[in-house]
């Protein structure tokens, strides 16, 4: 019985230590991002899966951005179909949705590039990193263009603020993912 209790206590101590190390790694990594508080809040539920792997951190940050972008896309599609949406709002939504097609494609490719890093040689690693950086930077442009489209069309201010808030939230997560990608140094 004492042996079982000792084993159980050892397991708990190991688990707590690993959790603390993972959380510390996450907090330190998020300091390089533009929105560190959002980075920590968004990624803390995945801290154990991330462990202390910079590549896994970048992959999960990008996957999170992709999932939120998919939800944003669904929101924009639903808003466009609502009967009370005016012509200016529909035009801005149409432009935004065209950018979202590119966004979803580029984020998907970026996640694939980050995943490929785990099996890559040093030269291949940097190529995958460069591809992901390029695509995620393009995604940031798509988000900015979407927000500008609502501002420039003089769309309904209340509607514009709702859309803008949703886009900015996803834009911040994507900005943080890009900062984490930029920190990747090469295969271990």
PDB file of C-alpha atoms in Angstrom:
ATOM      1  CA  UNK A   1       0.000   0.000   0.000  1.00  0.00           C
ATOM      2  CA  UNK A   2       2.821   2.418   0.907  1.00  0.00           C
ATOM      3  CA  UNK A   3       4.528   1.619  -2.394  1.00  0.00           C
ATOM      4  CA  UNK A   4       1.320   2.416  -4.304  1.00  0.00           C
ATOM      5  CA  UNK A   5       0.872   5.692  -2.399  1.00  0.00           C
ATOM      6  CA  UNK A   6       4.485   6.674  -3.091  1.00  0.00           C
ATOM      7  CA  UNK A   7       4.058   5.890  -6.800  1.00  0.00           C
ATOM      8  CA  UNK A   8       0.859   7.907  -6.905  1.00  0.00           C
ATOM      9  CA  UNK A   9       2.525  10.874  -5.171  1.00  0.00           C
ATOM     10  CA  UNK A  10       5.455  10.682  -7.584  1.00  0.00           C
ATOM     11  CA  UNK A  11       3.049  10.751 -10.507  1.00  0.00           C
ATOM     12  CA  UNK A  12       1.246  13.794  -9.103  1.00  0.00           C
ATOM     13  CA  UNK A  13       4.529  15.647  -8.511  1.00  0.00           C
ATOM     14  CA  UNK A  14       5.715  14.819 -12.036  1.00  0.00           C
ATOM     15  CA  UNK A  15       2.404  15.952 -13.499  1.00  0.00           C
ATOM     16  CA  UNK A  16       2.434  19.232 -11.580  1.00  0.00           C
ATOM     17  CA  UNK A  17       6.060  19.887 -12.540  1.00  0.00           C
ATOM     18  CA  UNK A  18       5.367  19.170 -16.219  1.00  0.00           C
ATOM     19  CA  UNK A  19       2.298  21.415 -16.150  1.00  0.00           C
ATOM     20  CA  UNK A  20       4.259  24.234 -14.517  1.00  0.00           C
ATOM     21  CA  UNK A  21       7.073  23.895 -17.077  1.00  0.00           C
ATOM     22  CA  UNK A  22       4.591  23.871 -19.968  1.00  0.00           C
ATOM     23  CA  UNK A  23       2.778  26.953 -18.641  1.00  0.00           C
ATOM     24  CA  UNK A  24       6.083  28.747 -18.042  1.00  0.00           C
ATOM     25  CA  UNK A  25       7.240  27.936 -21.588  1.00  0.00           C
ATOM     26  CA  UNK A  26       3.957  29.258 -22.972  1.00  0.00           C
ATOM     27  CA  UNK A  27       4.144  32.485 -20.970  1.00  0.00           C
ATOM     28  CA  UNK A  28       7.761  33.112 -21.973  1.00  0.00           C
ATOM     29  CA  UNK A  29       7.007  32.363 -25.638  1.00  0.00           C
ATOM     30  CA  UNK A  30       3.971  34.649 -25.717  1.00  0.00           C
ATOM     31  CA  UNK A  31       6.084  37.595 -24.542  1.00  0.00           C
ATOM     32  CA  UNK A  32       7.417  38.006 -28.105  1.00  0.00           C
ATOM     33  CA  UNK A  33       3.920  38.458 -29.526  1.00  0.00           C
ATOM     34  CA  UNK A  34       2.100  41.709 -30.101  1.00  0.00           C
ATOM     35  CA  UNK A  35      -0.798  40.558 -27.899  1.00  0.00           C
ATOM     36  CA  UNK A  36       0.772  38.455 -25.119  1.00  0.00           C
ATOM     37  CA  UNK A  37      -2.302  38.390 -22.878  1.00  0.00           C
ATOM     38  CA  UNK A  38      -4.488  37.052 -25.691  1.00  0.00           C
ATOM     39  CA  UNK A  39      -1.744  34.583 -26.631  1.00  0.00           C
ATOM     40  CA  UNK A  40      -1.628  33.129 -23.132  1.00  0.00           C
ATOM     41  CA  UNK A  41      -5.423  33.063 -22.748  1.00  0.00           C
ATOM     42  CA  UNK A  42      -5.929  31.392 -26.118  1.00  0.00           C
ATOM     43  CA  UNK A  43      -3.188  28.790 -25.820  1.00  0.00           C
ATOM     44  CA  UNK A  44      -3.199  27.900 -22.102  1.00  0.00           C
ATOM     45  CA  UNK A  45      -5.850  25.172 -22.576  1.00  0.00           C
ATOM     46  CA  UNK A  46      -3.346  23.491 -24.931  1.00  0.00           C
ATOM     47  CA  UNK A  47      -0.259  23.999 -22.738  1.00  0.00           C
ATOM     48  CA  UNK A  48       0.194  20.308 -21.969  1.00  0.00           C
ATOM     49  CA  UNK A  49      -0.049  19.361 -25.656  1.00  0.00           C
ATOM     50  CA  UNK A  50       2.479  22.090 -26.489  1.00  0.00           C
ATOM     51  CA  UNK A  51       4.891  21.045 -23.765  1.00  0.00           C
ATOM     52  CA  UNK A  52       8.098  22.920 -24.471  1.00  0.00           C
ATOM     53  CA  UNK A  53       8.090  22.555 -28.239  1.00  0.00           C
ATOM     54  CA  UNK A  54       8.311  25.812 -30.226  1.00  0.00           C
ATOM     55  CA  UNK A  55       7.122  24.020 -33.371  1.00  0.00           C
ATOM     56  CA  UNK A  56       4.115  22.514 -31.574  1.00  0.00           C
ATOM     57  CA  UNK A  57       3.354  25.949 -30.122  1.00  0.00           C
ATOM     58  CA  UNK A  58       3.369  27.530 -33.588  1.00  0.00           C
ATOM     59  CA  UNK A  59       1.274  24.681 -35.005  1.00  0.00           C
ATOM     60  CA  UNK A  60      -1.372  24.935 -32.275  1.00  0.00           C
ATOM     61  CA  UNK A  61      -1.440  28.749 -32.520  1.00  0.00           C
ATOM     62  CA  UNK A  62      -1.987  28.482 -36.288  1.00  0.00           C
ATOM     63  CA  UNK A  63      -4.592  25.733 -35.903  1.00  0.00           C
ATOM     64  CA  UNK A  64      -6.422  27.921 -33.412  1.00  0.00           C
ATOM     65  CA  UNK A  65      -6.328  30.831 -35.851  1.00  0.00           C
ATOM     66  CA  UNK A  66      -7.620  28.552 -38.615  1.00  0.00           C
ATOM     67  CA  UNK A  67     -10.521  27.315 -36.468  1.00  0.00           C
ATOM     68  CA  UNK A  68     -11.459  30.865 -35.480  1.00  0.00           C
ATOM     69  CA  UNK A  69     -11.194  31.973 -39.107  1.00  0.00           C
ATOM     70  CA  UNK A  70     -13.566  29.185 -40.119  1.00  0.00           C
ATOM     71  CA  UNK A  71     -16.025  30.363 -37.465  1.00  0.00           C
ATOM     72  CA  UNK A  72     -15.607  33.964 -38.657  1.00  0.00           C
ATOM     73  CA  UNK A  73     -16.261  32.862 -42.240  1.00  0.00           C
ATOM     74  CA  UNK A  74     -19.465  31.079 -41.163  1.00  0.00           C
ATOM     75  CA  UNK A  75     -20.563  34.222 -39.281  1.00  0.00           C
ATOM     76  CA  UNK A  76     -19.939  36.422 -42.338  1.00  0.00           C
ATOM     77  CA  UNK A  77     -21.838  34.029 -44.620  1.00  0.00           C
ATOM     78  CA  UNK A  78     -24.789  34.018 -42.200  1.00  0.00           C
ATOM     79  CA  UNK A  79     -24.762  37.819 -41.928  1.00  0.00           C
ATOM     80  CA  UNK A  80     -24.762  38.198 -45.709  1.00  0.00           C
ATOM     81  CA  UNK A  81     -27.885  36.033 -45.942  1.00  0.00           C
ATOM     82  CA  UNK A  82     -29.880  38.010 -43.386  1.00  0.00           C
ATOM     83  CA  UNK A  83     -32.818  39.882 -44.919  1.00  0.00           C
ATOM     84  CA  UNK A  84     -32.155  43.231 -43.210  1.00  0.00           C
ATOM     85  CA  UNK A  85     -28.600  43.656 -44.483  1.00  0.00           C
ATOM     86  CA  UNK A  86     -28.273  46.711 -46.708  1.00  0.00           C
ATOM     87  CA  UNK A  87     -26.476  46.931 -50.053  1.00  0.00           C
ATOM     88  CA  UNK A  88     -23.357  48.624 -48.602  1.00  0.00           C
ATOM     89  CA  UNK A  89     -23.022  45.941 -45.956  1.00  0.00           C
ATOM     90  CA  UNK A  90     -23.592  43.174 -48.526  1.00  0.00           C
ATOM     91  CA  UNK A  91     -20.882  44.636 -50.761  1.00  0.00           C
ATOM     92  CA  UNK A  92     -18.430  44.824 -47.853  1.00  0.00           C
ATOM     93  CA  UNK A  93     -19.348  41.284 -46.762  1.00  0.00           C
ATOM     94  CA  UNK A  94     -18.856  40.003 -50.314  1.00  0.00           C
ATOM     95  CA  UNK A  95     -15.354  41.498 -50.471  1.00  0.00           C
ATOM     96  CA  UNK A  96     -14.527  40.227 -47.009  1.00  0.00           C
ATOM     97  CA  UNK A  97     -15.718  36.713 -47.876  1.00  0.00           C
ATOM     98  CA  UNK A  98     -13.555  36.664 -51.004  1.00  0.00           C
ATOM     99  CA  UNK A  99     -10.559  37.418 -48.782  1.00  0.00           C
ATOM    100  CA  UNK A 100     -11.678  34.753 -46.324  1.00  0.00           C
ATOM    101  CA  UNK A 101     -11.424  32.095 -49.046  1.00  0.00           C
ATOM    102  CA  UNK A 102      -7.753  32.981 -49.422  1.00  0.00           C
ATOM    103  CA  UNK A 103      -7.337  33.201 -45.654  1.00  0.00           C
ATOM    104  CA  UNK A 104      -8.674  29.709 -45.035  1.00  0.00           C
ATOM    105  CA  UNK A 105      -6.546  28.253 -47.832  1.00  0.00           C
ATOM    106  CA  UNK A 106      -3.381  30.013 -46.679  1.00  0.00           C
ATOM    107  CA  UNK A 107      -3.843  29.113 -43.020  1.00  0.00           C
ATOM    108  CA  UNK A 108      -4.463  25.473 -43.966  1.00  0.00           C
ATOM    109  CA  UNK A 109      -1.261  25.444 -46.038  1.00  0.00           C
ATOM    110  CA  UNK A 110       0.622  27.147 -43.202  1.00  0.00           C
ATOM    111  CA  UNK A 111      -0.456  24.495 -40.690  1.00  0.00           C
ATOM    112  CA  UNK A 112       0.756  21.833 -43.145  1.00  0.00           C
ATOM    113  CA  UNK A 113       4.095  23.631 -43.499  1.00  0.00           C
ATOM    114  CA  UNK A 114       4.569  23.813 -39.735  1.00  0.00           C
ATOM    115  CA  UNK A 115       3.684  20.116 -39.389  1.00  0.00           C
ATOM    116  CA  UNK A 116       6.254  19.292 -42.088  1.00  0.00           C
ATOM    117  CA  UNK A 117       8.958  20.999 -40.010  1.00  0.00           C
ATOM    118  CA  UNK A 118       9.047  18.114 -37.547  1.00  0.00           C
ATOM    119  CA  UNK A 119      10.564  15.818 -40.207  1.00  0.00           C
ATOM    120  CA  UNK A 120      12.587  18.414 -42.090  1.00  0.00           C
ATOM    121  CA  UNK A 121      16.313  18.868 -42.588  1.00  0.00           C
ATOM    122  CA  UNK A 122      17.689  22.298 -41.593  1.00  0.00           C
ATOM    123  CA  UNK A 123      17.365  23.605 -45.172  1.00  0.00           C
ATOM    124  CA  UNK A 124      13.866  22.210 -45.566  1.00  0.00           C
ATOM    125  CA  UNK A 125      12.907  23.600 -42.158  1.00  0.00           C
ATOM    126  CA  UNK A 126      13.735  27.140 -43.219  1.00  0.00           C
ATOM    127  CA  UNK A 127      11.805  26.687 -46.479  1.00  0.00           C
ATOM    128  CA  UNK A 128       8.718  25.535 -44.579  1.00  0.00           C
ATOM    129  CA  UNK A 129       9.113  28.456 -42.184  1.00  0.00           C
ATOM    130  CA  UNK A 130       9.415  30.932 -45.058  1.00  0.00           C
ATOM    131  CA  UNK A 131       6.288  29.569 -46.747  1.00  0.00           C
ATOM    132  CA  UNK A 132       4.278  29.784 -43.529  1.00  0.00           C
ATOM    133  CA  UNK A 133       5.518  33.331 -42.857  1.00  0.00           C
ATOM    134  CA  UNK A 134       4.543  34.449 -46.354  1.00  0.00           C
ATOM    135  CA  UNK A 135       1.060  32.944 -46.200  1.00  0.00           C
ATOM    136  CA  UNK A 136       0.292  34.142 -42.685  1.00  0.00           C
ATOM    137  CA  UNK A 137       1.475  37.653 -43.591  1.00  0.00           C
ATOM    138  CA  UNK A 138      -0.926  37.559 -46.535  1.00  0.00           C
ATOM    139  CA  UNK A 139      -3.719  36.504 -44.167  1.00  0.00           C
ATOM    140  CA  UNK A 140      -2.999  39.572 -42.040  1.00  0.00           C
ATOM    141  CA  UNK A 141      -3.467  41.713 -45.159  1.00  0.00           C
ATOM    142  CA  UNK A 142      -6.791  39.974 -45.886  1.00  0.00           C
ATOM    143  CA  UNK A 143      -8.042  40.810 -42.387  1.00  0.00           C
ATOM    144  CA  UNK A 144      -7.021  44.463 -42.721  1.00  0.00           C
ATOM    145  CA  UNK A 145      -8.684  44.680 -46.132  1.00  0.00           C
ATOM    146  CA  UNK A 146     -11.890  43.226 -44.683  1.00  0.00           C
ATOM    147  CA  UNK A 147     -12.025  45.800 -41.889  1.00  0.00           C
ATOM    148  CA  UNK A 148     -11.179  48.654 -44.275  1.00  0.00           C
ATOM    149  CA  UNK A 149     -13.964  47.543 -46.615  1.00  0.00           C
ATOM    150  CA  UNK A 150     -16.566  48.211 -43.965  1.00  0.00           C
ATOM    151  CA  UNK A 151     -15.075  51.557 -43.038  1.00  0.00           C
ATOM    152  CA  UNK A 152     -14.720  52.762 -46.631  1.00  0.00           C
ATOM    153  CA  UNK A 153     -18.242  51.817 -47.698  1.00  0.00           C
ATOM    154  CA  UNK A 154     -19.832  53.816 -44.868  1.00  0.00           C
ATOM    155  CA  UNK A 155     -21.702  50.706 -43.851  1.00  0.00           C
ATOM    156  CA  UNK A 156     -24.021  50.811 -40.849  1.00  0.00           C
ATOM    157  CA  UNK A 157     -21.762  51.808 -37.892  1.00  0.00           C
ATOM    158  CA  UNK A 158     -23.285  49.297 -35.450  1.00  0.00           C
ATOM    159  CA  UNK A 159     -22.968  46.472 -37.970  1.00  0.00           C
ATOM    160  CA  UNK A 160     -19.433  47.571 -38.850  1.00  0.00           C
ATOM    161  CA  UNK A 161     -18.363  47.500 -35.193  1.00  0.00           C
ATOM    162  CA  UNK A 162     -19.744  43.987 -34.693  1.00  0.00           C
ATOM    163  CA  UNK A 163     -17.929  42.646 -37.748  1.00  0.00           C
ATOM    164  CA  UNK A 164     -14.766  44.599 -36.985  1.00  0.00           C
ATOM    165  CA  UNK A 165     -14.609  43.218 -33.411  1.00  0.00           C
ATOM    166  CA  UNK A 166     -14.878  39.648 -34.681  1.00  0.00           C
ATOM    167  CA  UNK A 167     -12.262  40.170 -37.391  1.00  0.00           C
ATOM    168  CA  UNK A 168      -9.862  41.934 -35.008  1.00  0.00           C
ATOM    169  CA  UNK A 169     -10.073  39.059 -32.506  1.00  0.00           C
ATOM    170  CA  UNK A 170      -9.035  36.538 -35.165  1.00  0.00           C
ATOM    171  CA  UNK A 171      -6.466  38.971 -36.562  1.00  0.00           C
ATOM    172  CA  UNK A 172      -4.803  39.191 -33.140  1.00  0.00           C
ATOM    173  CA  UNK A 173      -4.589  35.416 -32.802  1.00  0.00           C
ATOM    174  CA  UNK A 174      -3.094  35.232 -36.288  1.00  0.00           C
ATOM    175  CA  UNK A 175      -0.605  38.001 -35.489  1.00  0.00           C
ATOM    176  CA  UNK A 176       0.472  36.053 -32.420  1.00  0.00           C
ATOM    177  CA  UNK A 177       0.853  32.867 -34.465  1.00  0.00           C
ATOM    178  CA  UNK A 178       3.043  34.739 -36.959  1.00  0.00           C
ATOM    179  CA  UNK A 179       5.246  36.065 -34.146  1.00  0.00           C
ATOM    180  CA  UNK A 180       5.658  32.511 -32.832  1.00  0.00           C
ATOM    181  CA  UNK A 181       6.551  31.245 -36.311  1.00  0.00           C
ATOM    182  CA  UNK A 182       9.120  34.027 -36.643  1.00  0.00           C
ATOM    183  CA  UNK A 183      10.831  32.722 -33.488  1.00  0.00           C
ATOM    184  CA  UNK A 184      11.376  29.212 -34.877  1.00  0.00           C
ATOM    185  CA  UNK A 185      15.087  28.529 -35.213  1.00  0.00           C
ATOM    186  CA  UNK A 186      15.372  25.150 -36.900  1.00  0.00           C
ATOM    187  CA  UNK A 187      15.135  21.457 -36.113  1.00  0.00           C
ATOM    188  CA  UNK A 188      16.297  20.468 -32.663  1.00  0.00           C
TER     189      UNK A 188
END
